[in-house]
Coordinates of C-alpha atoms in Angstrom, one line a residue:
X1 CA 0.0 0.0 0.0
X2 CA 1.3 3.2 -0.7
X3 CA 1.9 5.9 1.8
X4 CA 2.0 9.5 1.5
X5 CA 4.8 11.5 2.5
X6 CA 3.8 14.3 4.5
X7 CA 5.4 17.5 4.6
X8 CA 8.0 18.4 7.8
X9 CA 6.9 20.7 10.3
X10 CA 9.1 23.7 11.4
X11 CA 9.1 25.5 14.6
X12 CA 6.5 29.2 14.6
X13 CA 6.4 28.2 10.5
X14 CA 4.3 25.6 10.0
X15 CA 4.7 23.0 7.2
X16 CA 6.6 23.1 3.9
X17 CA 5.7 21.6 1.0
X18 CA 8.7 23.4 -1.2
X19 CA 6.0 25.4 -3.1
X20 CA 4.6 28.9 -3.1
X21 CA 0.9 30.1 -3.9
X22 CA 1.0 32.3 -7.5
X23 CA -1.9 34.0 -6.2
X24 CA -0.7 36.3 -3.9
X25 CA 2.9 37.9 -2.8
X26 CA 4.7 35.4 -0.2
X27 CA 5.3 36.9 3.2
X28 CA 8.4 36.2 5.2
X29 CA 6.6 33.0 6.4
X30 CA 7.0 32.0 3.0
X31 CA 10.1 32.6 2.4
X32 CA 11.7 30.9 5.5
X33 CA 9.7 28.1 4.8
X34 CA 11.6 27.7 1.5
X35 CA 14.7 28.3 2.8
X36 CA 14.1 25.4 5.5
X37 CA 12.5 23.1 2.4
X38 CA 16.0 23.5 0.5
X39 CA 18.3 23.6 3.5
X40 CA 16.3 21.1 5.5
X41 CA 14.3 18.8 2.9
X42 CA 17.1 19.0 0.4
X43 CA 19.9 19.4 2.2
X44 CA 21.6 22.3 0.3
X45 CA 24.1 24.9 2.3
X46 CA 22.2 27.2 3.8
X47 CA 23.9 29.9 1.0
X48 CA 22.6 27.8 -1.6
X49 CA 19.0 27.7 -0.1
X50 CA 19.1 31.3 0.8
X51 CA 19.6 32.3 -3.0
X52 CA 17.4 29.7 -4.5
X53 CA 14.6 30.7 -1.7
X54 CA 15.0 33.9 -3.2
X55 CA 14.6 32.8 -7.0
X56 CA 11.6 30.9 -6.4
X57 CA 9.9 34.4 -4.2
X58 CA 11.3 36.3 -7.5
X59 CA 9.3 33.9 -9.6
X60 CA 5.7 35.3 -8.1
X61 CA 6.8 38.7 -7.9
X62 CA 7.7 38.3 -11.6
X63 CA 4.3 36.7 -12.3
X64 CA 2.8 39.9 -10.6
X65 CA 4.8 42.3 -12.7
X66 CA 6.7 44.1 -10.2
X67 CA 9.5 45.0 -10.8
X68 CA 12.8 43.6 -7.7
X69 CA 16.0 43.9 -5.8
X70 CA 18.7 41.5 -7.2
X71 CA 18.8 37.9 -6.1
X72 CA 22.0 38.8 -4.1
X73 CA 20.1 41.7 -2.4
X74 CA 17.0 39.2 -1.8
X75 CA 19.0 36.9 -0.1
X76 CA 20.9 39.3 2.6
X77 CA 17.6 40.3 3.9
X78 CA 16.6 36.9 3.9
X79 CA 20.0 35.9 5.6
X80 CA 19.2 38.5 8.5
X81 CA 15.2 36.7 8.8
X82 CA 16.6 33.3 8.8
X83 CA 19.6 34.1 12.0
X84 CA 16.9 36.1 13.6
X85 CA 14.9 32.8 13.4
X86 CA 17.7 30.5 14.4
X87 CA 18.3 32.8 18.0
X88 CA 14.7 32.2 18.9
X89 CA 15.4 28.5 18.3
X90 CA 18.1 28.2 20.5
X91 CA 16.4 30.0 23.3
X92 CA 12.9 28.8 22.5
X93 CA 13.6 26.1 26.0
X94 CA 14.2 28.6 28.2
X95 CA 10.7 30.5 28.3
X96 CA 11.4 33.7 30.3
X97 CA 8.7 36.0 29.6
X98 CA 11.1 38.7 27.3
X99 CA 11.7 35.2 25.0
X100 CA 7.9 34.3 24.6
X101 CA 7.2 38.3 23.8
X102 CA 9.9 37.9 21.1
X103 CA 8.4 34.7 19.7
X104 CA 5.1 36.2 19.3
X105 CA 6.5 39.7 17.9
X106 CA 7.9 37.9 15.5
X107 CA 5.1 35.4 14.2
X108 CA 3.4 38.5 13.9
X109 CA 5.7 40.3 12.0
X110 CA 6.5 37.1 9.3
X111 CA 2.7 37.1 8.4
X112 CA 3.8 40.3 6.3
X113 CA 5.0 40.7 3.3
X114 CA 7.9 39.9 2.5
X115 CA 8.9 42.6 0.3
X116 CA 11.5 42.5 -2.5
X117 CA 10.2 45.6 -4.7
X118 CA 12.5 48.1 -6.2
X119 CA 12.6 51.5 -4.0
X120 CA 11.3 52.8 -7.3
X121 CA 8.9 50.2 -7.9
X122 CA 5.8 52.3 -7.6
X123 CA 7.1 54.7 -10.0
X124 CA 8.5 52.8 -12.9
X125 CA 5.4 50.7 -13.0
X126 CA 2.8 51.5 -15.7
X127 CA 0.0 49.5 -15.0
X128 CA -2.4 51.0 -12.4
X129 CA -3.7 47.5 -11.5
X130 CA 0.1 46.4 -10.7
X131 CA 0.7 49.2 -8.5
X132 CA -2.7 48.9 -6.8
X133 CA -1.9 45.0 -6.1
X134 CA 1.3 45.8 -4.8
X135 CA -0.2 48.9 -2.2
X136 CA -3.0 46.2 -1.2
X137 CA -0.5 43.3 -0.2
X138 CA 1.5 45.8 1.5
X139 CA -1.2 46.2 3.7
X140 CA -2.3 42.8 3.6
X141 CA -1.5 39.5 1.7
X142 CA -4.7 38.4 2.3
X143 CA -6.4 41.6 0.9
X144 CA -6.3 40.6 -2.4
X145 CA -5.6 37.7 -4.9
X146 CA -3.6 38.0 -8.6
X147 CA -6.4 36.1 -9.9
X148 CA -8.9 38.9 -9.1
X149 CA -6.6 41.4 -10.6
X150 CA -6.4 39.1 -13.3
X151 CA -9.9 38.8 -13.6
X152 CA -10.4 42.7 -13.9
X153 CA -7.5 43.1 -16.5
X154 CA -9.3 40.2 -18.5
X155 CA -12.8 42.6 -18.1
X156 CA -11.0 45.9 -18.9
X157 CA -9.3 44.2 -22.1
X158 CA -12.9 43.0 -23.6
X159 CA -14.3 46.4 -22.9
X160 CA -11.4 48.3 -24.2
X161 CA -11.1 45.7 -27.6
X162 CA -15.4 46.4 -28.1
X163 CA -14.9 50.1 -28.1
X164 CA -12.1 49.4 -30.7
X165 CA -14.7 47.5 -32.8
X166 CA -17.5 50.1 -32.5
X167 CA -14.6 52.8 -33.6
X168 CA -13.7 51.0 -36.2
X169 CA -17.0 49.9 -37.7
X170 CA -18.5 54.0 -37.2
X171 CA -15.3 55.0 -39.3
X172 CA -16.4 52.5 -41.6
X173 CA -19.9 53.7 -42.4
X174 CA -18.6 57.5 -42.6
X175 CA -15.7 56.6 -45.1
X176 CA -18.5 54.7 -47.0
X177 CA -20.7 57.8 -46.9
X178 CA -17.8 60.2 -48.1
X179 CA -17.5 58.1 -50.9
X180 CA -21.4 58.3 -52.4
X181 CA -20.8 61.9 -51.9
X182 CA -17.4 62.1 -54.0
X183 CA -18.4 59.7 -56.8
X184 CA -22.2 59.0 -56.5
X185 CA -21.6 55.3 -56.3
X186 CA -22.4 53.9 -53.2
X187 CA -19.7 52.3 -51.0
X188 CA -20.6 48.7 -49.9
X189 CA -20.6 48.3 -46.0
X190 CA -22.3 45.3 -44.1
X191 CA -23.1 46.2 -40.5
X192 CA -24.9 42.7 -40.0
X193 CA -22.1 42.4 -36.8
X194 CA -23.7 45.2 -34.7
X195 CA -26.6 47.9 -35.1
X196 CA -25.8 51.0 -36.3
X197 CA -28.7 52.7 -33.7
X198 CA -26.2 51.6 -31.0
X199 CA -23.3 53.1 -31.9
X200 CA -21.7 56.7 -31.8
X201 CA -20.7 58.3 -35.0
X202 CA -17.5 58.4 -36.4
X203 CA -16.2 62.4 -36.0
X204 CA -13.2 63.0 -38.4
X205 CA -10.2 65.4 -37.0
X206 CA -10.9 68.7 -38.1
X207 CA -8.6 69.8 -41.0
X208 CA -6.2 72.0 -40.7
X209 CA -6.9 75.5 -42.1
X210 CA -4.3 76.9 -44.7
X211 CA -2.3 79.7 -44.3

């Protein structure tokens, strides 16, 4: 019969299956939890997991299209998570009260994001959805999901590619018009694909008067 293996448990972290969700930002949870799946699970250097921690919390930022430090600068602040992690570990036995209030200061603070942007980021970005995800899981990972933002791209594209259509097809019918009244010969134009009661009409740039 085949077993399952289950995923190792890690002290204040939780489990780590060696993955991270695409659909939202990873918080510094996240992150240690990779470094302790490639250090731990795989057992890489502690370097070597650092840096590809850091590639594989690169890889959803990416997906998110924002733009991020260098892998090198990544894995420094990651470094300084992981040793601050490892000095609770070794004094997690002795459970004086200023220990337990650092334990819990900083399971709150690793539910955050664990944030890699560029100190520019919010002003080389283009994309007003981008930079809105990015405020939102500043504030909260949980505020918001890629697939949402997705979603609303998806719903902006549609409308913006049906006003392209309706554009198109009113500059159609006004080029056909211009025609009759240049030749007399009417210009063909089928507007089976949409009614023409529905749509704006197609305003030409004014021309620009002669000197």
């Amino acid at each position: 019969m085949a077993t399952t293996r289950s995923h190792p448990r890690f002290w204040l972290l939780g489990n780590s299956s060696g993955s991270l969700s695409m659909s939202r930002l990873p918080t510094s949870k996240d992150a240690l939890l990779m470094v302790q799946h490639f250090h731990i699970n795989e057992a890489q250097t502690i370097t070597v997991s650092l840096n590809k921690a850091c590639l594989k919390v690169k890889e959803v930022w990416d997906h998110a299209h924002i733009p991020t430090q260098r892998v090198d600068s990544c894995a420094r602040k990651l470094s300084k998570l992981y040793h601050q992690y490892q000095m609770l570990k070794v004094n997690r036995n002795r459970q004086r009260e200023s220990d337990i209030m650092k334990e819990q200061v900083f399971q709150a603070d690793i539910e955050k994001l664990f944030d890699i942007a560029t100190k520019d980021a919010m002003m080389t970005m283009v994309n007003l959805e981008d930079k809105k995800f990015l405020t939102m899981q500043r504030e909260s990972v949980q505020s918001c999901s890629m697939a949402s933002i997705d979603k609303e791209l998806a719903s902006l594209e549609t409308r913006r590619q049906q006003r392209k259509e309706k554009e198109s097809m009113a500059k159609a019918r006004y080029e056909a018009r211009e025609e009759f009244n240049k030749t007399g010969q009417a210009f063909h134009y089928d507007p089976s694909s949409s009614s023409s009661s529905s749509e704006e009409e197609y305003q030409p740039s004014a021309p620009i008067p002669s000197s």
